[in-house]
Short mmCIF file of C-alpha atoms in Angstrom, two decimals:
data_model
loop_
_atom_site.label_atom_id
_atom_site.label_comp_id
_atom_site.label_asym_id
_atom_site.label_seq_id
_atom_site.Cartn_x
_atom_site.Cartn_y
_atom_site.Cartn_z
CA MET A 1 4.71 -27.86 18.61
CA LYS A 2 1.67 -29.96 19.48
CA LEU A 3 -1.34 -29.82 17.16
CA SER A 4 -3.52 -28.69 20.05
CA GLN A 5 -1.29 -25.64 20.57
CA LEU A 6 -1.42 -24.81 16.88
CA ILE A 7 -5.22 -24.79 16.70
CA GLU A 8 -5.95 -23.47 20.19
CA LYS A 9 -7.65 -20.27 18.99
CA ILE A 10 -9.71 -21.62 16.09
CA GLN A 11 -12.77 -23.84 15.87
CA THR A 12 -12.03 -27.15 14.19
CA GLU A 13 -13.78 -30.43 13.53
CA MET A 14 -11.60 -33.55 13.39
CA ILE A 15 -13.36 -35.38 10.56
CA ILE A 16 -10.70 -38.05 10.04
CA GLY A 17 -8.20 -39.52 12.52
CA SER A 18 -7.42 -38.60 16.12
CA GLY A 19 -4.60 -37.66 18.43
CA ASP A 20 -2.35 -34.71 19.25
CA PRO A 21 0.84 -35.21 17.24
CA ASP A 22 3.93 -33.05 17.21
CA ILE A 23 3.91 -30.78 14.16
CA THR A 24 7.21 -30.20 12.37
CA GLY A 25 6.09 -27.41 10.05
CA LEU A 26 3.19 -25.29 8.83
CA VAL A 27 2.82 -25.56 5.04
CA PHE A 28 0.37 -24.33 2.40
CA ASP A 29 2.61 -24.62 -0.67
CA THR A 30 2.34 -28.06 -2.30
CA ARG A 31 6.02 -27.87 -3.25
CA LYS A 32 7.18 -27.46 0.36
CA VAL A 33 5.54 -30.36 2.17
CA THR A 34 7.80 -32.00 4.77
CA GLU A 35 7.50 -35.11 6.92
CA GLY A 36 5.27 -34.46 9.94
CA CYS A 37 3.95 -31.08 8.80
CA ALA A 38 0.44 -29.63 8.92
CA PHE A 39 -0.72 -28.81 5.40
CA ILE A 40 -3.40 -26.13 4.94
CA CYS A 41 -5.52 -26.44 1.81
CA ILE A 42 -6.17 -23.09 0.14
CA LYS A 43 -8.59 -22.40 -2.70
CA GLY A 44 -6.86 -19.94 -5.02
CA ALA A 45 -7.88 -18.19 -8.22
CA ASN A 46 -6.24 -20.81 -10.44
CA PHE A 47 -5.67 -23.84 -8.21
CA ASP A 48 -7.41 -25.44 -5.24
CA SER A 49 -4.94 -27.42 -3.14
CA HIS A 50 -7.81 -29.43 -1.65
CA ASP A 51 -7.48 -31.41 -4.88
CA ALA A 52 -3.91 -32.31 -3.91
CA ALA A 53 -4.63 -33.25 -0.27
CA ALA A 54 -4.15 -36.99 -0.79
CA GLU A 55 -0.81 -36.36 -2.48
CA MET A 56 0.29 -34.12 0.41
CA ILE A 57 -0.46 -36.96 2.85
CA GLU A 58 1.59 -39.37 0.75
CA LYS A 59 4.46 -36.86 0.86
CA GLY A 60 4.42 -36.84 4.66
CA ALA A 61 1.81 -34.39 5.93
CA THR A 62 0.60 -35.53 9.38
CA VAL A 63 -2.33 -33.12 9.45
CA VAL A 64 -4.42 -31.67 6.62
CA VAL A 65 -6.65 -28.64 7.23
CA VAL A 66 -9.63 -28.30 4.88
CA GLU A 67 -12.79 -26.21 4.54
CA ARG A 68 -15.00 -28.83 2.88
CA ASP A 69 -15.85 -32.48 3.43
CA MET A 70 -13.16 -34.79 2.06
CA PRO A 71 -14.64 -38.32 1.86
CA GLU A 72 -11.85 -39.31 -0.52
CA LEU A 73 -9.39 -39.06 2.39
CA ALA A 74 -11.26 -41.62 4.52
CA GLY A 75 -8.88 -44.29 5.76
CA SER A 76 -5.78 -42.13 5.24
CA LYS A 77 -3.00 -42.11 7.80
CA ALA A 78 -3.32 -38.36 8.46
CA ILE A 79 -5.55 -36.30 10.71
CA VAL A 80 -8.00 -34.20 8.69
CA LEU A 81 -9.34 -31.04 10.34
CA LYS A 82 -12.25 -29.10 8.91
CA VAL A 83 -12.62 -25.33 9.48
CA ASP A 84 -14.99 -22.71 8.11
CA ASP A 85 -12.26 -20.83 6.24
CA THR A 86 -8.73 -22.14 5.75
CA ARG A 87 -7.24 -18.69 5.09
CA TYR A 88 -8.67 -17.47 8.40
CA ALA A 89 -7.39 -20.59 10.16
CA ARG A 90 -3.95 -20.22 8.58
CA ALA A 91 -3.56 -16.75 10.09
CA PHE A 92 -4.19 -17.99 13.64
CA MET A 93 -2.08 -21.10 13.15
CA ALA A 94 0.79 -18.99 11.79
CA ALA A 95 0.56 -16.66 14.79
CA ALA A 96 0.70 -19.66 17.14
CA TRP A 97 3.56 -21.25 15.19
CA PHE A 98 5.74 -18.16 15.66
CA GLY A 99 4.77 -17.66 19.30
CA ASN A 100 2.21 -14.87 18.81
CA PRO A 101 4.91 -12.24 18.12
CA ALA A 102 2.42 -9.38 17.64
CA THR A 103 1.87 -9.40 21.41
CA LYS A 104 5.52 -8.34 21.79
CA LEU A 105 5.09 -5.29 19.52
CA LYS A 106 2.88 -2.23 19.30
CA THR A 107 1.10 -2.86 16.00
CA ILE A 108 -0.19 -0.08 13.74
CA GLY A 109 -2.23 -0.91 10.64
CA ILE A 110 -3.09 1.71 7.99
CA THR A 111 -5.75 1.17 5.32
CA GLY A 112 -7.21 3.46 2.66
CA THR A 113 -6.98 4.12 -1.07
CA LYS A 114 -4.06 6.50 -0.84
CA GLY A 115 -1.71 7.89 1.76
CA LYS A 116 -0.84 4.51 3.28
CA THR A 117 2.76 4.34 2.13
CA THR A 118 3.67 7.93 2.95
CA THR A 119 2.04 7.75 6.35
CA THR A 120 3.86 4.55 7.33
CA TYR A 121 7.20 6.22 6.64
CA LEU A 122 6.17 9.37 8.49
CA VAL A 123 5.17 7.31 11.52
CA LYS A 124 8.40 5.31 11.44
CA SER A 125 10.41 8.53 11.15
CA ILE A 126 8.68 10.16 14.10
CA LEU A 127 8.82 7.13 16.38
CA GLU A 128 12.47 6.43 15.65
CA HIS A 129 13.34 10.10 16.13
CA ALA A 130 11.82 9.66 19.58
CA GLY A 131 13.94 6.56 20.23
CA ILE A 132 11.26 3.94 19.60
CA LYS A 133 12.67 1.16 17.39
CA THR A 134 10.07 0.63 14.67
CA GLY A 135 9.68 -1.86 11.84
CA LEU A 136 7.75 -1.24 8.63
CA VAL A 137 5.75 -3.46 6.27
CA GLY A 138 4.44 -1.93 3.06
CA THR A 139 4.20 -1.49 -0.67
CA ILE A 140 7.84 -0.58 -1.17
CA GLU A 141 9.63 -2.78 1.33
CA THR A 142 9.76 -4.43 4.72
CA ILE A 143 12.24 -2.84 7.12
CA ILE A 144 13.63 -4.76 10.11
CA GLY A 145 16.34 -2.67 11.76
CA GLU A 146 18.96 -2.08 9.06
CA GLU A 147 17.60 -4.85 6.82
CA LYS A 148 15.41 -3.82 3.88
CA ILE A 149 13.48 -6.49 1.98
CA PRO A 150 11.74 -5.53 -1.30
CA ALA A 151 7.98 -6.10 -1.10
CA LYS A 152 6.04 -8.60 -3.22
CA ASN A 153 2.62 -7.45 -2.00
CA THR A 154 1.42 -4.42 -0.07
CA THR A 155 0.52 -6.80 2.78
CA PRO A 156 2.24 -10.22 2.86
CA ASP A 157 0.38 -13.49 3.48
CA SER A 158 -0.33 -14.35 7.10
CA TYR A 159 2.56 -16.83 7.51
CA GLU A 160 5.13 -14.38 6.13
CA LEU A 161 3.64 -11.56 8.19
CA GLN A 162 3.88 -13.51 11.43
CA GLU A 163 7.41 -14.60 10.55
CA THR A 164 8.28 -10.94 9.98
CA PHE A 165 6.78 -9.95 13.33
CA ALA A 166 8.85 -12.68 14.99
CA LYS A 167 12.06 -11.36 13.38
CA MET A 168 11.17 -7.82 14.48
CA ALA A 169 10.59 -8.89 18.06
CA GLU A 170 13.82 -10.88 18.07
CA ALA A 171 15.69 -7.85 16.73
CA GLY A 172 14.47 -5.81 19.68
CA LEU A 173 11.97 -3.64 17.83
CA GLU A 174 9.21 -2.14 19.92
CA ALA A 175 6.63 -1.24 17.26
CA VAL A 176 5.64 -2.00 13.68
CA VAL A 177 3.69 0.19 11.27
CA MET A 178 2.20 -1.48 8.23
CA GLU A 179 0.01 -0.93 5.21
CA VAL A 180 -3.14 -3.05 5.24
CA SER A 181 -4.64 -3.59 1.79
CA SER A 182 -8.28 -4.40 1.13
CA GLN A 183 -7.20 -7.70 -0.45
CA ALA A 184 -5.30 -8.57 2.73
CA LEU A 185 -8.35 -7.90 4.87
CA MET A 186 -10.59 -9.88 2.52
CA GLN A 187 -8.17 -12.83 2.59
CA HIS A 188 -7.65 -12.67 6.38
CA ARG A 189 -3.89 -12.07 6.08
CA THR A 190 -3.94 -9.84 9.17
CA GLN A 191 -6.00 -12.12 11.39
CA GLY A 192 -4.42 -13.95 14.31
CA PHE A 193 -3.85 -10.76 16.34
CA VAL A 194 -5.49 -7.43 17.17
CA PHE A 195 -3.90 -4.17 16.03
CA ASP A 196 -3.15 -1.69 18.79
CA ILE A 197 -4.07 1.11 16.36
CA GLY A 198 -6.03 0.87 13.09
CA ILE A 199 -6.16 3.83 10.68
CA PHE A 200 -8.37 4.84 7.74
CA THR A 201 -6.97 7.50 5.39
CA ASN A 202 -9.55 7.87 2.58
CA LEU A 203 -11.53 5.90 0.00
CA SER A 204 -12.18 6.18 -3.72
CA GLU A 205 -13.04 3.73 -6.50
CA ASP A 206 -9.91 1.67 -7.06
CA HIS A 207 -8.91 -2.00 -7.14
CA ILE A 208 -12.27 -2.90 -8.68
CA GLY A 209 -12.15 -5.47 -11.45
CA PRO A 210 -12.11 -9.18 -12.33
CA THR A 211 -8.91 -9.92 -10.36
CA GLU A 212 -9.59 -7.57 -7.43
CA HIS A 213 -12.94 -6.47 -5.90
CA ALA A 214 -16.29 -7.11 -7.54
CA SER A 215 -17.72 -3.72 -6.55
CA PHE A 216 -17.04 -0.53 -4.63
CA GLU A 217 -19.34 -1.80 -1.87
CA GLU A 218 -17.17 -4.90 -1.43
CA TYR A 219 -14.04 -2.75 -1.47
CA LEU A 220 -15.45 -0.53 1.30
CA GLN A 221 -16.63 -3.47 3.38
CA CYS A 222 -13.17 -5.03 3.23
CA LYS A 223 -11.52 -1.80 4.38
CA ALA A 224 -14.04 -1.59 7.23
CA LEU A 225 -12.93 -4.98 8.61
CA LEU A 226 -9.87 -3.32 10.15
CA PHE A 227 -12.08 -1.54 12.68
CA LYS A 228 -13.29 -4.84 14.02
CA GLN A 229 -9.68 -5.90 14.53
CA CYS A 230 -8.08 -3.04 16.43
CA LYS A 231 -8.17 -1.51 19.90
CA LYS A 232 -7.98 2.14 18.84
CA GLY A 233 -9.38 3.38 15.53
CA ILE A 234 -8.21 6.64 13.93
CA ILE A 235 -10.09 7.93 10.88
CA ASN A 236 -9.95 10.79 8.41
CA GLY A 237 -13.18 12.41 9.51
CA ASP A 238 -13.34 14.55 6.36
CA ASP A 239 -13.69 11.57 4.05
CA PRO A 240 -17.30 11.08 2.90
CA HIS A 241 -17.05 7.34 3.56
CA ALA A 242 -15.76 7.68 7.13
CA LYS A 243 -19.06 6.82 8.82
CA ALA A 244 -19.61 3.77 6.64
CA ILE A 245 -16.06 2.55 7.35
CA ILE A 246 -16.57 2.49 11.12
CA GLU A 247 -20.13 1.14 11.09
CA GLY A 248 -20.24 -1.75 13.55
CA HIS A 249 -16.73 -0.98 14.82
CA THR A 250 -15.50 -2.67 17.99
CA CYS A 251 -12.79 -0.13 18.85
CA GLU A 252 -12.47 3.32 20.37
CA VAL A 253 -12.53 5.92 17.58
CA GLU A 254 -11.01 9.36 17.11
CA SER A 255 -10.75 11.53 14.00
CA TYR A 256 -8.46 13.98 12.27
CA GLY A 257 -9.03 16.40 9.41
CA ILE A 258 -9.05 19.94 8.11
CA ASN A 259 -12.74 20.52 8.84
CA GLU A 260 -14.08 21.51 12.24
CA GLY A 261 -15.65 18.72 14.27
CA ASN A 262 -12.64 16.41 14.14
CA ASP A 263 -10.65 15.58 17.26
CA LEU A 264 -7.42 16.82 15.66
CA VAL A 265 -7.70 19.70 13.19
CA ALA A 266 -5.19 21.44 10.91
CA VAL A 267 -5.58 25.22 10.72
CA ASN A 268 -3.88 28.18 9.01
CA PRO A 269 -2.24 26.29 6.12
CA VAL A 270 0.42 28.25 4.19
CA LEU A 271 2.01 27.19 0.90
CA ASP A 272 5.82 27.27 1.02
CA ASP A 273 7.15 28.08 -2.45
CA GLU A 274 10.88 28.74 -2.46
CA PRO A 275 13.50 28.10 -5.17
CA GLY A 276 13.82 24.32 -5.45
CA HIS A 277 11.29 23.70 -2.70
CA LEU A 278 7.55 23.11 -2.59
CA GLY A 279 6.12 22.58 0.87
CA VAL A 280 3.35 23.53 3.27
CA SER A 281 3.09 24.77 6.85
CA PHE A 282 0.15 24.55 9.22
CA GLU A 283 -0.86 24.48 12.87
CA THR A 284 -2.89 21.88 14.76
CA LYS A 285 -5.50 22.23 17.46
CA GLY A 286 -7.58 19.78 19.47
CA LEU A 287 -5.83 16.68 20.82
CA ILE A 288 -2.39 18.26 20.40
CA GLU A 289 -1.19 21.74 19.43
CA LEU A 290 1.77 22.00 17.05
CA GLU A 291 3.34 24.22 14.39
CA VAL A 292 4.31 21.96 11.49
CA LYS A 293 6.45 22.58 8.40
CA LEU A 294 6.46 19.88 5.69
CA PRO A 295 8.94 19.46 2.80
CA THR A 296 6.13 18.19 0.55
CA PRO A 297 3.31 20.25 -0.98
CA GLY A 298 -0.41 20.42 -0.60
CA ARG A 299 -3.55 19.37 1.17
CA PHE A 300 -2.88 15.63 1.00
CA SER A 301 0.48 16.19 2.71
CA ILE A 302 -1.41 17.85 5.54
CA TYR A 303 -3.72 14.84 5.83
CA ASN A 304 -0.79 12.42 5.86
CA ALA A 305 0.95 14.44 8.55
CA LEU A 306 -2.23 14.72 10.64
CA CYS A 307 -2.62 10.97 10.47
CA ALA A 308 0.97 10.40 11.60
CA ILE A 309 0.59 12.92 14.42
CA SER A 310 -2.63 11.22 15.58
CA ILE A 311 -0.84 7.88 15.76
CA CYS A 312 2.39 9.02 17.41
CA ARG A 313 0.52 11.00 20.04
CA HIS A 314 -0.48 7.65 21.53
CA PHE A 315 3.18 6.75 22.02
CA GLY A 316 3.82 9.82 24.16
CA VAL A 317 6.21 11.30 21.61
CA ALA A 318 7.41 14.80 22.52
CA LYS A 319 6.08 17.65 20.39
CA GLU A 320 9.55 18.70 19.27
CA ASP A 321 10.30 15.16 18.04
CA ILE A 322 7.11 15.12 15.96
CA VAL A 323 7.82 18.52 14.42
CA THR A 324 11.48 17.78 13.67
CA ALA A 325 10.79 14.38 12.12
CA LEU A 326 8.02 15.74 9.89
CA SER A 327 10.23 18.58 8.66
CA GLN A 328 12.86 16.08 7.47
CA ALA A 329 10.69 13.28 6.11
CA HIS A 330 11.01 12.12 2.49
CA VAL A 331 9.42 9.05 0.91
CA LYS A 332 10.68 7.43 -2.29
CA GLY A 333 8.24 7.90 -5.14
CA ARG A 334 5.83 10.09 -3.19
CA ILE A 335 6.14 13.73 -4.32
CA GLU A 336 9.84 12.97 -4.69
CA LYS A 337 11.81 15.90 -6.09
CA VAL A 338 14.61 15.05 -8.51
CA LYS A 339 16.99 17.91 -9.29
CA VAL A 340 17.43 18.30 -13.05
CA SER A 341 17.45 22.08 -13.53
CA ASP A 342 17.46 25.41 -11.73
CA GLU A 343 14.75 26.53 -14.15
CA PHE A 344 11.95 24.07 -13.38
CA THR A 345 10.87 21.43 -10.86
CA LEU A 346 10.58 17.72 -11.63
CA LEU A 347 8.70 15.35 -9.30
CA ILE A 348 8.18 11.58 -9.25
CA ASP A 349 4.92 10.34 -7.77
CA TYR A 350 3.03 7.04 -7.56
CA ALA A 351 -0.34 8.58 -8.54
CA HIS A 352 -1.78 5.71 -10.58
CA ASN A 353 -5.52 6.34 -10.44
CA ALA A 354 -7.80 9.28 -11.14
CA MET A 355 -8.25 10.31 -7.51
CA ALA A 356 -4.53 10.38 -6.80
CA LEU A 357 -3.73 12.16 -10.07
CA GLU A 358 -6.42 14.76 -9.49
CA SER A 359 -5.15 15.30 -5.97
CA ILE A 360 -1.53 15.92 -6.94
CA LEU A 361 -2.34 18.06 -9.99
CA THR A 362 -4.82 20.18 -8.04
CA THR A 363 -2.25 20.61 -5.29
CA LEU A 364 0.54 21.63 -7.65
CA ARG A 365 -1.75 24.03 -9.51
CA GLU A 366 -2.03 26.01 -6.27
CA TYR A 367 1.70 26.83 -6.54
CA ASN A 368 1.02 28.79 -9.75
CA PRO A 369 3.57 27.07 -12.00
CA GLY A 370 4.54 28.52 -15.37
CA ARG A 371 3.16 25.30 -16.85
CA LEU A 372 1.99 22.12 -15.16
CA ILE A 373 3.21 19.12 -17.18
CA CYS A 374 1.90 15.63 -16.46
CA LEU A 375 3.60 12.49 -17.81
CA PHE A 376 1.84 9.19 -17.20
CA GLY A 377 0.64 5.85 -18.55
CA CYS A 378 -1.71 3.18 -17.24
CA GLY A 379 -1.22 -0.47 -16.33
CA GLY A 380 -2.37 -3.27 -18.58
CA ASN A 381 -4.88 -5.94 -17.54
CA ARG A 382 -6.63 -3.45 -15.29
CA SER A 383 -9.93 -1.58 -15.57
CA LYS A 384 -10.22 0.56 -18.72
CA THR A 385 -12.27 3.03 -16.71
CA ARG A 386 -9.09 4.05 -14.87
CA ARG A 387 -7.49 4.99 -18.21
CA PHE A 388 -10.43 7.08 -19.37
CA GLU A 389 -10.63 8.86 -16.02
CA MET A 390 -6.91 9.56 -15.73
CA GLY A 391 -6.83 10.92 -19.28
CA GLU A 392 -9.73 13.23 -18.52
CA VAL A 393 -8.22 14.40 -15.22
CA SER A 394 -4.88 15.25 -16.81
CA GLY A 395 -6.57 16.96 -19.76
CA LYS A 396 -8.53 19.20 -17.40
CA LEU A 397 -5.84 20.01 -14.84
CA ALA A 398 -2.47 19.91 -16.62
CA ASP A 399 -1.34 22.45 -19.18
CA PHE A 400 0.27 19.69 -21.20
CA THR A 401 0.16 15.89 -20.97
CA ILE A 402 2.78 13.41 -22.15
CA ILE A 403 1.05 10.04 -22.55
CA THR A 404 3.44 7.10 -22.33
CA SER A 405 3.70 3.49 -21.17
CA ASP A 406 3.51 2.19 -17.61
CA ASN A 407 3.30 -1.57 -16.97
CA PRO A 408 1.55 -2.86 -20.11
CA ARG A 409 1.62 -6.44 -18.77
CA PHE A 410 -0.09 -8.60 -21.40
CA GLU A 411 -1.68 -5.73 -23.33
CA GLU A 412 -0.22 -3.68 -26.16
CA PRO A 413 1.06 -0.27 -24.97
CA LEU A 414 -0.53 1.53 -27.92
CA ASP A 415 -3.95 0.05 -27.05
CA ILE A 416 -3.64 1.38 -23.50
CA ILE A 417 -2.53 4.77 -24.77
CA ALA A 418 -5.54 4.84 -27.11
CA ASP A 419 -7.83 4.40 -24.10
CA ILE A 420 -6.11 7.28 -22.31
CA VAL A 421 -6.56 9.43 -25.42
CA THR A 422 -10.28 8.59 -25.35
CA GLY A 423 -10.45 10.19 -21.91
CA ILE A 424 -8.29 13.21 -22.61
CA SER A 425 -10.21 13.90 -25.84
CA LYS A 426 -13.21 14.83 -23.72
CA THR A 427 -11.24 17.92 -22.68
CA ASP A 428 -9.38 20.73 -24.44
CA GLY A 429 -6.10 19.53 -22.92
CA LYS A 430 -3.01 19.47 -25.15
CA TYR A 431 -1.03 16.26 -25.29
CA ILE A 432 1.58 14.19 -27.07
CA GLN A 433 1.96 10.40 -27.29
CA ILE A 434 5.46 8.97 -26.69
CA PRO A 435 5.17 5.20 -25.94
CA ASP A 436 8.80 4.74 -24.82
CA ARG A 437 8.91 6.01 -21.23
CA LYS A 438 12.57 7.04 -21.32
CA GLU A 439 11.99 9.05 -24.48
CA ALA A 440 8.90 10.59 -22.92
CA ILE A 441 10.94 11.70 -19.91
CA ARG A 442 13.67 13.01 -22.23
CA TYR A 443 11.04 15.09 -24.06
CA ALA A 444 9.76 16.52 -20.76
CA ILE A 445 13.26 17.50 -19.59
CA GLU A 446 14.43 18.91 -22.90
CA ASN A 447 11.29 21.02 -23.23
CA GLY A 448 11.07 22.20 -19.64
CA LYS A 449 10.78 25.97 -19.22
CA ARG A 450 11.40 28.39 -16.36
CA GLY A 451 8.73 28.01 -13.67
CA ASP A 452 7.38 24.66 -14.95
CA ILE A 453 6.41 21.83 -12.62
CA ILE A 454 6.75 18.42 -14.28
CA VAL A 455 5.19 15.35 -12.68
CA LEU A 456 6.19 11.83 -13.69
CA ALA A 457 3.14 9.95 -12.42
CA GLY A 458 2.33 6.29 -11.96
CA LYS A 459 5.63 4.51 -11.29
CA GLY A 460 6.73 6.15 -8.06
CA HIS A 461 8.96 3.76 -6.12
CA GLU A 462 8.76 1.00 -8.73
CA ASP A 463 12.06 0.07 -10.37
CA TYR A 464 10.73 -2.17 -13.13
CA GLN A 465 8.43 -2.29 -16.12
CA GLU A 466 6.27 -5.39 -16.55
CA ILE A 467 5.88 -6.58 -20.15
CA LYS A 468 4.40 -9.95 -21.19
CA GLY A 469 4.88 -11.42 -17.74
CA VAL A 470 8.52 -10.28 -17.39
CA LYS A 471 9.71 -7.48 -15.10
CA TYR A 472 12.48 -5.49 -16.76
CA PRO A 473 14.67 -3.09 -14.72
CA MET A 474 13.42 0.48 -15.09
CA ASP A 475 13.94 3.10 -12.40
CA GLU A 476 12.91 6.62 -13.37
CA ARG A 477 15.76 8.07 -11.31
CA VAL A 478 18.23 6.01 -13.37
CA LEU A 479 16.52 7.04 -16.61
CA ILE A 480 16.71 10.70 -15.62
CA GLN A 481 20.43 10.45 -14.84
CA GLU A 482 21.08 8.65 -18.13
CA ILE A 483 19.21 11.39 -20.00
CA LEU A 484 21.13 14.15 -18.21
CA ASP A 485 24.44 12.42 -18.98
CA GLU A 486 23.46 12.00 -22.62
CA MET A 487 22.40 15.65 -22.85
CA LYS A 488 25.88 16.75 -21.69
#
């Protein structure tokens, strides 16, 4: 590919060298430089590859893309291009490198604090039930046809994303639904194309800290970027931040919600509480009229379903396909029921912040359980505020809390647990501390009583536990089976 084709859609200044060479590769990893490639310098948290630009040229880079003046490269044999932001430029160059594959797919991007993962799977389920081959990119995995690739990030970097789109198009997929994180929007990972549909689910204080967002305002502003990069915007009109999210939007906007005034509204919700089953039924009015029955409980399940319905309506999916797909949908680690007893219900959920935990506990409380038991821990090297808040939420809403370990990372599990206890001590909630997660789960199962609902919160789909920089295998489903076998 010629350099001119690679940079066709970005503004560049050729500060050193001239010409329009053939480019053999697009590289931003200093370990992967090849002869004749274009190397993009990226300033990261721990390393700025601008400092290695001269070395990259010596290793064979024909073109170097930078975002600052590089007088030290004067006289080098490479072309040096200056851009305003190399991450932004990388996204457009990656799209060009793979032949702008997003133009061959219907692209759906979902952002928000929670609901992203569940909604992506609901959308994929509905579209595929209607015969529309759909790929998925998200927190759990990337799905291309029958191939499932475990995820490293909620939203991959721009090069990997464009490569994934290209594979999807080559495999004959017609659409892709993906989670779009605030970090991805801030780092321009989803630039280089325009989403056909952009979605906002909800917003609460999360991902705020030294390694994430500096403030809630920055977090909101990053989420809002999606609505300057999509053709159709769909928002949860009930969320108090909805207006701020779409301020300055460049897309058409429609809304969904439970409250009147939205374009699509859920009405007449009914809790479905049968032996071994917690669900909810409701009807919709407005843009489309349906009678929906979900195999997952509560208000947030209604919101997730409304969001999926709003999206799939634009694909002309038949009403019966939407209803059937929603009635059968299950998502790993999201209100996932694991059968352990005929006496009580055990659920696995990814709720890992105060808002999510409050949402699921409030929802389950509506089903009038004998006792509501909450087992959770908090991640290390993250905001302590999250620990205090989650402890307080569980203390207020659960009948009993089992405080355990999550991903301690480089912190001591007992220190994290102590922070959670600080929060729960503000309440009258009863609790026990069991640092070993398997033993905590064993305690919950062995002490379960008729009518109890037990929630294992925080891990969800994750199948590891991160300790001192190492990820050890740990899947709660496996732990549960081991405990049941040992109990026999």
